[in-house]
mmCIF file of C-alpha atoms and ligand atoms in Angstrom:
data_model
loop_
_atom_site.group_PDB
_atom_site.id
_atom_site.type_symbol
_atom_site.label_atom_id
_atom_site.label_comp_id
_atom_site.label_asym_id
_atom_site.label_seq_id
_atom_site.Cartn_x
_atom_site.Cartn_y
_atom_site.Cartn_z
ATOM 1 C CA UNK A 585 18.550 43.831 3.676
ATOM 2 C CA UNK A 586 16.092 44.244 0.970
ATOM 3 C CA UNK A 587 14.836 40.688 0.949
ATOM 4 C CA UNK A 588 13.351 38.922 3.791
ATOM 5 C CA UNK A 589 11.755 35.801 3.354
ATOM 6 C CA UNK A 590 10.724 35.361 7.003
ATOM 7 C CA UNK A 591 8.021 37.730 6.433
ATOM 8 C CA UNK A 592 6.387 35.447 4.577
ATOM 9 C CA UNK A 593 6.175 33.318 7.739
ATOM 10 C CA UNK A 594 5.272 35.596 10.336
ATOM 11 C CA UNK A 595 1.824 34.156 11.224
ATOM 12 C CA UNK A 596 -0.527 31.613 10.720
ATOM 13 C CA UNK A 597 -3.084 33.197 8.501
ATOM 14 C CA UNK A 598 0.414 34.105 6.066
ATOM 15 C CA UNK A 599 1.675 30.728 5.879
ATOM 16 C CA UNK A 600 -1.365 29.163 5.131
ATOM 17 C CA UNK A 601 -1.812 31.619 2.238
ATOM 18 C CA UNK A 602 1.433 30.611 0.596
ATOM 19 C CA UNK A 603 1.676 26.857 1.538
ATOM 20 C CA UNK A 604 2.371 24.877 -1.301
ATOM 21 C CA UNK A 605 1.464 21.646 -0.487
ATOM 22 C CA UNK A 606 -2.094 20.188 1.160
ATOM 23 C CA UNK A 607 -2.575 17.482 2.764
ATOM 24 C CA UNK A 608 -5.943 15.839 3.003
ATOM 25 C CA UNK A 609 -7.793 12.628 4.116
ATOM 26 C CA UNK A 610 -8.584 12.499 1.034
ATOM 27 C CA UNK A 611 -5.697 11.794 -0.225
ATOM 28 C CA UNK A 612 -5.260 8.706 2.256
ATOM 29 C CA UNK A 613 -5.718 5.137 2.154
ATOM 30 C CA UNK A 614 -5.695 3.054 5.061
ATOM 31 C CA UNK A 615 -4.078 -0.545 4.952
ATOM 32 C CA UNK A 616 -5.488 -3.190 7.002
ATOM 33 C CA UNK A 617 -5.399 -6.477 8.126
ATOM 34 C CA UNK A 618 -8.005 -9.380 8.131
ATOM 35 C CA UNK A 619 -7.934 -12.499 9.963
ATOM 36 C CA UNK A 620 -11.107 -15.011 10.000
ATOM 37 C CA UNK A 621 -12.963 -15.023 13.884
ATOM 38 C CA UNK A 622 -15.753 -12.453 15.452
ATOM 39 C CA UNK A 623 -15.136 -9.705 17.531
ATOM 40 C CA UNK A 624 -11.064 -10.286 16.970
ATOM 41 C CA UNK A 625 -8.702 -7.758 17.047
ATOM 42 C CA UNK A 626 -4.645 -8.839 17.291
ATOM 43 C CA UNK A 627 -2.260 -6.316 17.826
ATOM 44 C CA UNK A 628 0.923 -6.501 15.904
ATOM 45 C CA UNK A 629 3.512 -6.283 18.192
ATOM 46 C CA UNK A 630 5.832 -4.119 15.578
ATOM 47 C CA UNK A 631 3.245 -1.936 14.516
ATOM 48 C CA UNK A 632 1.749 -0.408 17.494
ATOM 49 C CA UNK A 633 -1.567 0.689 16.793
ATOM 50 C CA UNK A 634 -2.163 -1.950 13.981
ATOM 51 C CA UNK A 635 -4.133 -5.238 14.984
ATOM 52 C CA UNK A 636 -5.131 -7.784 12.220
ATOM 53 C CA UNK A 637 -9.130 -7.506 12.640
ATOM 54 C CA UNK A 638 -11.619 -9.668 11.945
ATOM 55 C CA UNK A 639 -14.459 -8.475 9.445
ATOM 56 C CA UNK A 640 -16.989 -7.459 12.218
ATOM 57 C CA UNK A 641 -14.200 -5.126 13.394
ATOM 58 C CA UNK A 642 -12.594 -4.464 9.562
ATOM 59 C CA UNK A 643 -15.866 -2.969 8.867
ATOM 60 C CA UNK A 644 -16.311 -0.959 12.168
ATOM 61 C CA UNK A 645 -12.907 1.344 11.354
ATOM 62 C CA UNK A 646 -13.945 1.022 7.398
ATOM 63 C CA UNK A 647 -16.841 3.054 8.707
ATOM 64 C CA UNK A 648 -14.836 5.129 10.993
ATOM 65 C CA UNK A 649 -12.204 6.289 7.979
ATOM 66 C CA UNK A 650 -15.240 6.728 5.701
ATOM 67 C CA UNK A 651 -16.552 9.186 8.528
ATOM 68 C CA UNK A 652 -13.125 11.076 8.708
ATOM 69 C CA UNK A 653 -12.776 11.482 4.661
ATOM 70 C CA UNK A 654 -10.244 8.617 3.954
ATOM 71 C CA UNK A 655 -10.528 7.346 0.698
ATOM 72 C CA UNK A 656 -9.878 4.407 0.804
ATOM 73 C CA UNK A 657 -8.788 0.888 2.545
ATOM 74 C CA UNK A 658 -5.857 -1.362 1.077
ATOM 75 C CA UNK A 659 -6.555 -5.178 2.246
ATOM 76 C CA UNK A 660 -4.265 -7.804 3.866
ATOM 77 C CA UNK A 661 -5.520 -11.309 4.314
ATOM 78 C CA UNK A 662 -3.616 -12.713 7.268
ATOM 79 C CA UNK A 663 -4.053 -16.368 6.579
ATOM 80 C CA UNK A 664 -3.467 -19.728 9.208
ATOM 81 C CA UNK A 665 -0.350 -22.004 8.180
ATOM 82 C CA UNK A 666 -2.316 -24.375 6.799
ATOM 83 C CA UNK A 667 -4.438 -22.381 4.065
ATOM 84 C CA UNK A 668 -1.267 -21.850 2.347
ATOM 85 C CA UNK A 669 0.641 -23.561 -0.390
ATOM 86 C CA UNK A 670 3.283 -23.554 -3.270
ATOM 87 C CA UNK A 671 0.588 -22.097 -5.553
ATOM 88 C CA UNK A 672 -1.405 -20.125 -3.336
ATOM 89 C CA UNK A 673 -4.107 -21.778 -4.325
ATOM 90 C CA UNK A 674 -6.740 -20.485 -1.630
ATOM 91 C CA UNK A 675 -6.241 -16.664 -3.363
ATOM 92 C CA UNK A 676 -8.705 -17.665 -5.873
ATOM 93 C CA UNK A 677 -11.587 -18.842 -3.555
ATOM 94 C CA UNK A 678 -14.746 -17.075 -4.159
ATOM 95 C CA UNK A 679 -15.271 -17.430 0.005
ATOM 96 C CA UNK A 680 -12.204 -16.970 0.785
ATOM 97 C CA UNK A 681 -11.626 -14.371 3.745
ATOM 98 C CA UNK A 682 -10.376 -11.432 1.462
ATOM 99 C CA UNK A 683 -13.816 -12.307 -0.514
ATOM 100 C CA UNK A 684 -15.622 -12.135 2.125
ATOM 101 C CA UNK A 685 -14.160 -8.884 3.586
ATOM 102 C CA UNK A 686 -14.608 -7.352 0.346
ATOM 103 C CA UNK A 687 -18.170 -8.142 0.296
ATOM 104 C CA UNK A 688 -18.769 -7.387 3.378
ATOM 105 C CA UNK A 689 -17.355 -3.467 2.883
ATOM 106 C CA UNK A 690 -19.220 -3.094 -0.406
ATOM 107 C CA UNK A 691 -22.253 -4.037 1.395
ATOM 108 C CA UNK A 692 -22.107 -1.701 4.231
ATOM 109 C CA UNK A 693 -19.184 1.006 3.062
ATOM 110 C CA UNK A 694 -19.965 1.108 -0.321
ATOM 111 C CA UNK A 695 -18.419 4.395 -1.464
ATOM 112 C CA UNK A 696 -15.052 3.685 0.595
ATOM 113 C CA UNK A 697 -12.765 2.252 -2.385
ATOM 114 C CA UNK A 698 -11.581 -1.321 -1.130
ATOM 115 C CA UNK A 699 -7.823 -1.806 -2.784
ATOM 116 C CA UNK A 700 -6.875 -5.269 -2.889
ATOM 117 C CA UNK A 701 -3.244 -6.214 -3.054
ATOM 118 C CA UNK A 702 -2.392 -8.795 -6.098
ATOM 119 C CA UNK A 703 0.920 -11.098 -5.283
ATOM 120 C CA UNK A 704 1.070 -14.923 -3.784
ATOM 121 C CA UNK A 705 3.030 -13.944 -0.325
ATOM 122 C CA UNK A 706 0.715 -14.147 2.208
ATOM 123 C CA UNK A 707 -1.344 -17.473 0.206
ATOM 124 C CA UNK A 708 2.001 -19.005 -0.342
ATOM 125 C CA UNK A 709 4.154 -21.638 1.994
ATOM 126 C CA UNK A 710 7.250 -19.890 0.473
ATOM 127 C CA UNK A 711 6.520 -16.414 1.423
ATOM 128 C CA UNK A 712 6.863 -15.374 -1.950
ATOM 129 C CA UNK A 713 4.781 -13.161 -4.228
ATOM 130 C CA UNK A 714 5.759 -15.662 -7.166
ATOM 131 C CA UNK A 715 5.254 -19.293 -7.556
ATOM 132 C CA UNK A 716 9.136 -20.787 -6.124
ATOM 133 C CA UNK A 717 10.352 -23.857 -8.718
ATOM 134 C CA UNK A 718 13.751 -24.895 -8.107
ATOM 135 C CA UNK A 719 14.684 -22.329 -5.731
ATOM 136 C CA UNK A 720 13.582 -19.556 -7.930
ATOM 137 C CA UNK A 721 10.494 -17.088 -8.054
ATOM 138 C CA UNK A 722 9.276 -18.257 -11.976
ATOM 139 C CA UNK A 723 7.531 -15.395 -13.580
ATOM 140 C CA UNK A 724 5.690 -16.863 -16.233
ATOM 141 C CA UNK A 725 3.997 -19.594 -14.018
ATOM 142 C CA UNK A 726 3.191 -16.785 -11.783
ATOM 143 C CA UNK A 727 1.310 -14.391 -14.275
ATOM 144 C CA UNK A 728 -2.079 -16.813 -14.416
ATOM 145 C CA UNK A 729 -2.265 -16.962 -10.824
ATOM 146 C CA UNK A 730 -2.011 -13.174 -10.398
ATOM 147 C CA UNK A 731 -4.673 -12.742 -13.167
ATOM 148 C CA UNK A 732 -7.102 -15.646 -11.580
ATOM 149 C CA UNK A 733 -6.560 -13.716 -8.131
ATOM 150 C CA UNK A 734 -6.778 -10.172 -9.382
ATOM 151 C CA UNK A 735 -10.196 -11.885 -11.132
ATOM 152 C CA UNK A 736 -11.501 -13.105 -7.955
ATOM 153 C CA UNK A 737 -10.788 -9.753 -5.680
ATOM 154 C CA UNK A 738 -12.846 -8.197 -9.000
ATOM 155 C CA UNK A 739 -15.805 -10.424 -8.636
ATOM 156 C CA UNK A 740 -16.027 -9.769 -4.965
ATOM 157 C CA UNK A 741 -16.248 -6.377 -5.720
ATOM 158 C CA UNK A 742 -12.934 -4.696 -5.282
ATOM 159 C CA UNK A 743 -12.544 -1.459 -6.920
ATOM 160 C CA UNK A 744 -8.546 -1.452 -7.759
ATOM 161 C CA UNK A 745 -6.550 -4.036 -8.025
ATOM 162 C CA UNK A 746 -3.056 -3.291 -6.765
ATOM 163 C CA UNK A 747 -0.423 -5.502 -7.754
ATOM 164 C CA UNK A 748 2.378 -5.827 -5.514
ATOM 165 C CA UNK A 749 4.418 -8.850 -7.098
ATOM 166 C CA UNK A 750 7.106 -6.932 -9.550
ATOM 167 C CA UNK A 751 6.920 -10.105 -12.061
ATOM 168 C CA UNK A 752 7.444 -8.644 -15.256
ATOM 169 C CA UNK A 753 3.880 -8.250 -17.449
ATOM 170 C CA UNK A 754 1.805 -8.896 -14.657
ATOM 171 C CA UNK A 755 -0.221 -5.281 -15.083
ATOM 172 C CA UNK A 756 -1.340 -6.457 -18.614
ATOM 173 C CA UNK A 757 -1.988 -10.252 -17.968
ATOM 174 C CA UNK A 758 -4.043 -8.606 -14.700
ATOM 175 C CA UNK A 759 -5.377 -6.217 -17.273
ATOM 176 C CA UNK A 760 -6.977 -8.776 -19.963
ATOM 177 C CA UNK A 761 -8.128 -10.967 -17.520
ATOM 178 C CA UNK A 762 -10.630 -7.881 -16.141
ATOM 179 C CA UNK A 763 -11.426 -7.158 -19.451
ATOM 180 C CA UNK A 764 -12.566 -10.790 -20.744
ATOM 181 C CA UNK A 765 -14.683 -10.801 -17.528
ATOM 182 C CA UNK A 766 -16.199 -7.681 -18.079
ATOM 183 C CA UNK A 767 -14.603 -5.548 -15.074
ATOM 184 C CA UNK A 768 -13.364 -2.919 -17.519
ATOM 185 C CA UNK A 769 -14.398 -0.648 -14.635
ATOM 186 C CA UNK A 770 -11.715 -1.775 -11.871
ATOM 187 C CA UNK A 771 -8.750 -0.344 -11.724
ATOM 188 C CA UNK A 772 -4.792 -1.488 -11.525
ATOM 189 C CA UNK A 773 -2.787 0.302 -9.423
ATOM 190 C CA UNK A 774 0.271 -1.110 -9.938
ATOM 191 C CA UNK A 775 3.213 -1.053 -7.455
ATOM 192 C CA UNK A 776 5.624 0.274 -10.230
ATOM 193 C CA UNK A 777 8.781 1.136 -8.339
ATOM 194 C CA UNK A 778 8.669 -1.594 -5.563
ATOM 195 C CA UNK A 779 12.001 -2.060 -3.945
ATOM 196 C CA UNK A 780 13.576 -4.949 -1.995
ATOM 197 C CA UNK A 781 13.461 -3.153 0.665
ATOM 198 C CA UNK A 782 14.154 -3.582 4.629
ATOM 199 C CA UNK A 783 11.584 -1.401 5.763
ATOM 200 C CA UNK A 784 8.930 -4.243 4.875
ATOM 201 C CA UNK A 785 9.912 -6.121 7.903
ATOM 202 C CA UNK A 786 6.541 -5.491 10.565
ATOM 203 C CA UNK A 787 4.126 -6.189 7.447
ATOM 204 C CA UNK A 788 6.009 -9.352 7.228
ATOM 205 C CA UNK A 789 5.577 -9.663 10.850
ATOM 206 C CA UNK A 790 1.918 -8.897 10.675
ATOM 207 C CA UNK A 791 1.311 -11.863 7.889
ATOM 208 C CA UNK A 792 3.565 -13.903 9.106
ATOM 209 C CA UNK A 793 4.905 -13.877 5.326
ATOM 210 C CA UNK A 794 8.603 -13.568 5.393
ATOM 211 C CA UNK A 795 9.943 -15.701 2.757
ATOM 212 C CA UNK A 796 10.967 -19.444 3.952
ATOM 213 C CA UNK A 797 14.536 -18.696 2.211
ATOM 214 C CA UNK A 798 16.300 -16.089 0.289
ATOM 215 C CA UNK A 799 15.061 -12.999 -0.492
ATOM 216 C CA UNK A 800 13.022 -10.394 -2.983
ATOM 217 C CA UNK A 801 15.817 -9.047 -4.963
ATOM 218 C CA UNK A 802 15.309 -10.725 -7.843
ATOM 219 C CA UNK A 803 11.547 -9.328 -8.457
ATOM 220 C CA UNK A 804 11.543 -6.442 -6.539
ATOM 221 C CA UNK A 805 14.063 -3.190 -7.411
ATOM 222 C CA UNK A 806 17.233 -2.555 -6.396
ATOM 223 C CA UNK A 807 17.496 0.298 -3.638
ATOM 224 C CA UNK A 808 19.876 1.570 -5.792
ATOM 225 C CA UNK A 809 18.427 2.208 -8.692
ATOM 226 C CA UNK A 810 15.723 5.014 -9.852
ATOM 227 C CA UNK A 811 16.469 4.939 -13.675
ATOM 228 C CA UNK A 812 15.330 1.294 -13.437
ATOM 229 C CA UNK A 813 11.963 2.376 -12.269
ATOM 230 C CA UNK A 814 11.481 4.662 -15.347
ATOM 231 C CA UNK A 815 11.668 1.505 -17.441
ATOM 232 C CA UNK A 816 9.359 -0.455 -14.984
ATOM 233 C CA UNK A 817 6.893 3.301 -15.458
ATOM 234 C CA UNK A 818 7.051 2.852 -19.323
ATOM 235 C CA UNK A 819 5.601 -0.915 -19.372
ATOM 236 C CA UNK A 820 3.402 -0.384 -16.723
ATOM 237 C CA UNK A 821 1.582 2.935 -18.375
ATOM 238 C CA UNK A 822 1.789 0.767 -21.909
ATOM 239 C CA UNK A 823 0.052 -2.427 -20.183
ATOM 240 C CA UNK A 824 -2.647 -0.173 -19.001
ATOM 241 C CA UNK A 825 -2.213 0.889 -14.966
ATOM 242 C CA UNK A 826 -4.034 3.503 -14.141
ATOM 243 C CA UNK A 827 -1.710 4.874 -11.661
ATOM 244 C CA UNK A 828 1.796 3.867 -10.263
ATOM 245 C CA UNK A 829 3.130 3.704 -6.975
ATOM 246 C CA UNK A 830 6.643 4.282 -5.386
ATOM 247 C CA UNK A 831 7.114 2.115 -2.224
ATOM 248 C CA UNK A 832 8.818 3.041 0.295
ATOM 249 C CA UNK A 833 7.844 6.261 0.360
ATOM 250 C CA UNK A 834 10.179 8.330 1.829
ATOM 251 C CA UNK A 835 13.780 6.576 1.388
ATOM 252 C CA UNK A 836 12.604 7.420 -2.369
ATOM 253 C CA UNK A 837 11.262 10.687 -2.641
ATOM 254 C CA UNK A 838 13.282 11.113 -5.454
ATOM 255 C CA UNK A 839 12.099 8.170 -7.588
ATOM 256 C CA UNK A 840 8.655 10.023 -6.349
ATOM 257 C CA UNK A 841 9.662 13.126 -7.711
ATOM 258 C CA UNK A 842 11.210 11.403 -10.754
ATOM 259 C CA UNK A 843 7.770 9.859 -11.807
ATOM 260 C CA UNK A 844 5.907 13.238 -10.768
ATOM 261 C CA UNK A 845 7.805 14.614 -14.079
ATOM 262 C CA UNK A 846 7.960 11.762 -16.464
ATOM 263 C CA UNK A 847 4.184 10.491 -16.569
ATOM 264 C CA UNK A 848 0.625 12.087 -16.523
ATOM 265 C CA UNK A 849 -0.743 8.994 -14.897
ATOM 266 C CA UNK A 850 -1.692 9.553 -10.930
ATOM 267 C CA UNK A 851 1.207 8.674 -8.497
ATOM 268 C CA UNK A 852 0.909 6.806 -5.502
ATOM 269 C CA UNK A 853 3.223 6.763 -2.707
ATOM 270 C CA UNK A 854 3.249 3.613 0.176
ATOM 271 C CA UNK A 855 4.816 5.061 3.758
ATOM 272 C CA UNK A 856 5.266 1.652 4.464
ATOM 273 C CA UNK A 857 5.172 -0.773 7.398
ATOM 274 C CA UNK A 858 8.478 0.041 8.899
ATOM 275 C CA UNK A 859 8.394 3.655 8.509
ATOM 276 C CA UNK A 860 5.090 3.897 10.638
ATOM 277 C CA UNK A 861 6.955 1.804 12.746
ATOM 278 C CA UNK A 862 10.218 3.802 13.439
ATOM 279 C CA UNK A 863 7.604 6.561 14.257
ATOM 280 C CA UNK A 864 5.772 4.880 17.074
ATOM 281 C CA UNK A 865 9.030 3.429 18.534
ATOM 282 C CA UNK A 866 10.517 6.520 18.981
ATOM 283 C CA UNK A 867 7.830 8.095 20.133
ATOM 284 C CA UNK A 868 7.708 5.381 22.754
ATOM 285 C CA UNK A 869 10.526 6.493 24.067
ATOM 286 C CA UNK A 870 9.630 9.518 24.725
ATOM 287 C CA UNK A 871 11.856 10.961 21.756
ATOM 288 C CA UNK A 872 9.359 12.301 18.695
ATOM 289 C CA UNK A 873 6.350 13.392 18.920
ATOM 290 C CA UNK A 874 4.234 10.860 15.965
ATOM 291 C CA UNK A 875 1.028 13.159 15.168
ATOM 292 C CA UNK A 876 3.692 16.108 14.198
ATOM 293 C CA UNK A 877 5.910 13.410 12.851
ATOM 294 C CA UNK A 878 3.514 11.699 10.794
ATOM 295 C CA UNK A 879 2.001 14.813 9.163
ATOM 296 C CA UNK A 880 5.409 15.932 8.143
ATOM 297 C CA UNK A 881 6.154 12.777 6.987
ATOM 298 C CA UNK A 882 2.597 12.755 4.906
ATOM 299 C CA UNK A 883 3.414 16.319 3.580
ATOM 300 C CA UNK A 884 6.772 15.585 2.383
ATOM 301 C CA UNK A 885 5.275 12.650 0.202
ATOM 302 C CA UNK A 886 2.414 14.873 -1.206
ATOM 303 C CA UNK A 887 5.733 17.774 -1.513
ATOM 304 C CA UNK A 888 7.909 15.433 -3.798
ATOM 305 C CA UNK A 889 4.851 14.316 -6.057
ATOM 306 C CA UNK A 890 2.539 12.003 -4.289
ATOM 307 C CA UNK A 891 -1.193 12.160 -5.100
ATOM 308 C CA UNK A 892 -2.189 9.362 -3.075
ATOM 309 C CA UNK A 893 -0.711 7.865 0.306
ATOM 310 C CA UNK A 894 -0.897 4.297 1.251
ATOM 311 C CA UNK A 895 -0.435 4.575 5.614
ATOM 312 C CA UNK A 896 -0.672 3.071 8.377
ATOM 313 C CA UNK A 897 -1.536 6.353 9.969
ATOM 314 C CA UNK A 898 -4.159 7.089 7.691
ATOM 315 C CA UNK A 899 -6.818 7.239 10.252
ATOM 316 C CA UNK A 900 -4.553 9.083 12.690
ATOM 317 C CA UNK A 901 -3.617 11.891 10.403
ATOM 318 C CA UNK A 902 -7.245 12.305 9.310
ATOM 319 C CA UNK A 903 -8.458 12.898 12.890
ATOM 320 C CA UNK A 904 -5.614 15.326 13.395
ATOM 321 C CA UNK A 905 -6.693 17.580 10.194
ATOM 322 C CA UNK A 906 -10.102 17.220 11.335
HETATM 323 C C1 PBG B 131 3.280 -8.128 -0.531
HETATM 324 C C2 PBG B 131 3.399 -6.786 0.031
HETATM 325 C C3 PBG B 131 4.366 -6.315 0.923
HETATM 326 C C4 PBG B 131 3.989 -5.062 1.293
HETATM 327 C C5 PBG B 131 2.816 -4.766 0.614
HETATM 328 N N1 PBG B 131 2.478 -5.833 -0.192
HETATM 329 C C6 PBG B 131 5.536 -6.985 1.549
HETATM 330 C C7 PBG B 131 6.597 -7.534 0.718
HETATM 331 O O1 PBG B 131 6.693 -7.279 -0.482
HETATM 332 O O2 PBG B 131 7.355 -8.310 1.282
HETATM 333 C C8 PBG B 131 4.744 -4.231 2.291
HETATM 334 C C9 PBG B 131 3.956 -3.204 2.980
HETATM 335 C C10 PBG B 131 4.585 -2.620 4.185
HETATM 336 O O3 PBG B 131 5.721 -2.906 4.578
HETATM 337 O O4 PBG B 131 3.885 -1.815 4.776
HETATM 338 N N2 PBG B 131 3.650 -8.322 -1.821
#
């Protein structure tokens, strides 16, 4: 035998010379959740580890991932019953709670970027991220209502907008609206190739947002599709996103992959809700181990394309490349 590619692994110091893909906190954003109150922290039962916070708290672990490198912090208003309606109307309230989180993290974490997520679910009695008429998710009435909330996040002082609807045209409605307003600094980073996908469920959980009745397929992507998302990648570069995200992450590193090699724009990749949680449950039981689990999982999205990772175990996987 001539060729031996195990030398190539035979010690630390040689594998770290050749590795291909890094993995950084950098490259991390941590999602959390906000509920209104002082000093209160809620776990969610099917997301071990996650708790909605109140701001006091939201801007203790903003600090804390600052302090480890994290980039960022995406942000989940967890709203009471009663704040929510067809229209989602209290999404466009200068003191609303995601507002006032907002404000709050500028204030005292200002260089950690604050993502906000644009779409109606968790302001809307229907659970949906469009405005429901008849039974159906209406795009068009939907569009002003994403561009008045995307405005609002802006004026708080949100740093990317992150649009997590799937109605078609929403990036360059979002887009204008900045624009007129004079945020031509902040950012879209558009959930590009969403799916309708199962592994949502703890968010849900977490916002108490499932939808009241039928389901996301006809806004978000078919599971079996990734050609469809190059069409979704060609309007969302043309309406002006300044990066694109695949979500789930890893049911679709392909469709990762896929947009690594068909657009120059950043690529974002959301290890979502149930993933994190299929991690901790099995680690539960005793049967993986999640800080070995969660940095492979991390390094496989970076592998198949990912700049930037959207996780629950943001935080966690920082400490452990500390
Ligand atoms: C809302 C939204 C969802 C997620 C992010 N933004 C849920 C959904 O579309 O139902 C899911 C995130 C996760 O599961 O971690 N539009």
């Amino acid at each position: 035998m001539q060729v031996r590619p195990r030398r190539n692994r035979r010690n630390t110091a040689i594998r770290g010379l050749i590795r291909e893909t890094h993995l950084a906190a950098g490259h991390l954003v941590q999602p959390l959740f906000v509920q209104d109150g002082e000093a209160l922290r809620t776990e969610i039962p099917s997301m071990p580890g996650q708790a909605r916070l109140s701001i006091d708290l939201l801007i203790e672990t903003a600090h804390e991932a600052h302090e480890l490198g994290v980039a960022g912090v995406a942000l989940f208003p967890a709203l009471p019953d009663d704040e929510k309606d067809p229209r989602g109307s209290a999404s466009t309230k200068p003191e609303g709670l995601l507002p006032r989180a907002i404000r709050a993290l500028k204030a005292r974490v200002p260089e950690l970027l604050v993502i906000t997520d644009v779409a109606l679910d968790p302001y809307s009695s229907d659970g949906h991220d469009g405005v429901v008429i008849d039974g159906r998710i209406d795009n068009d009435e939907t569009l002003p209502l994403l561009a008045a909330m995307a405005l609002t996040q802006a004026e708080a002082g949100a740093d990317i907008v992150a649009p997590s609807d799937m109605m078609d045209g929403r990036v360059g409605v979002i887009r204008s609206a900045l624009d007129d307003a004079g945020y031509t600094e902040v950012g879209i980073g558009a959930y590009c190739a969403k799916y309708a996908s199962a592994f949502y469920g703890p968010f849900r959980d977490a916002l108490d947002s499932a939808p009241k009745a039928g389901d996301k397929k006809t806004y978000q992507m078919d599971p079996a599709n990734a050609r469809e998302a190059l069409r979704e990648l060609a309007l969302d570069e043309e309406e002006g996103a300044d990066w694109v995200m695949v979500k789930p992450g890893l049911p679709y590193l392909d469709v990762i992959a896929l947009f690594r090699d068909s657009t120059a724009l950043p690529v974002a990749a959301y290890h979502v809700s149930g993933e994190y949680a299929m991690l901790r449950a099995a680690a539960a039981q005793g049967w993986l181990d999640y800080e070995s689990s969660l940095l492979e999982s991390l390094t496989a999205l970076r592998r198949a394309g990912a700049d930037a990772i959207f996780s629950y175990g943001a935080l966690d996987a920082a400490r452990l490349l500390r």
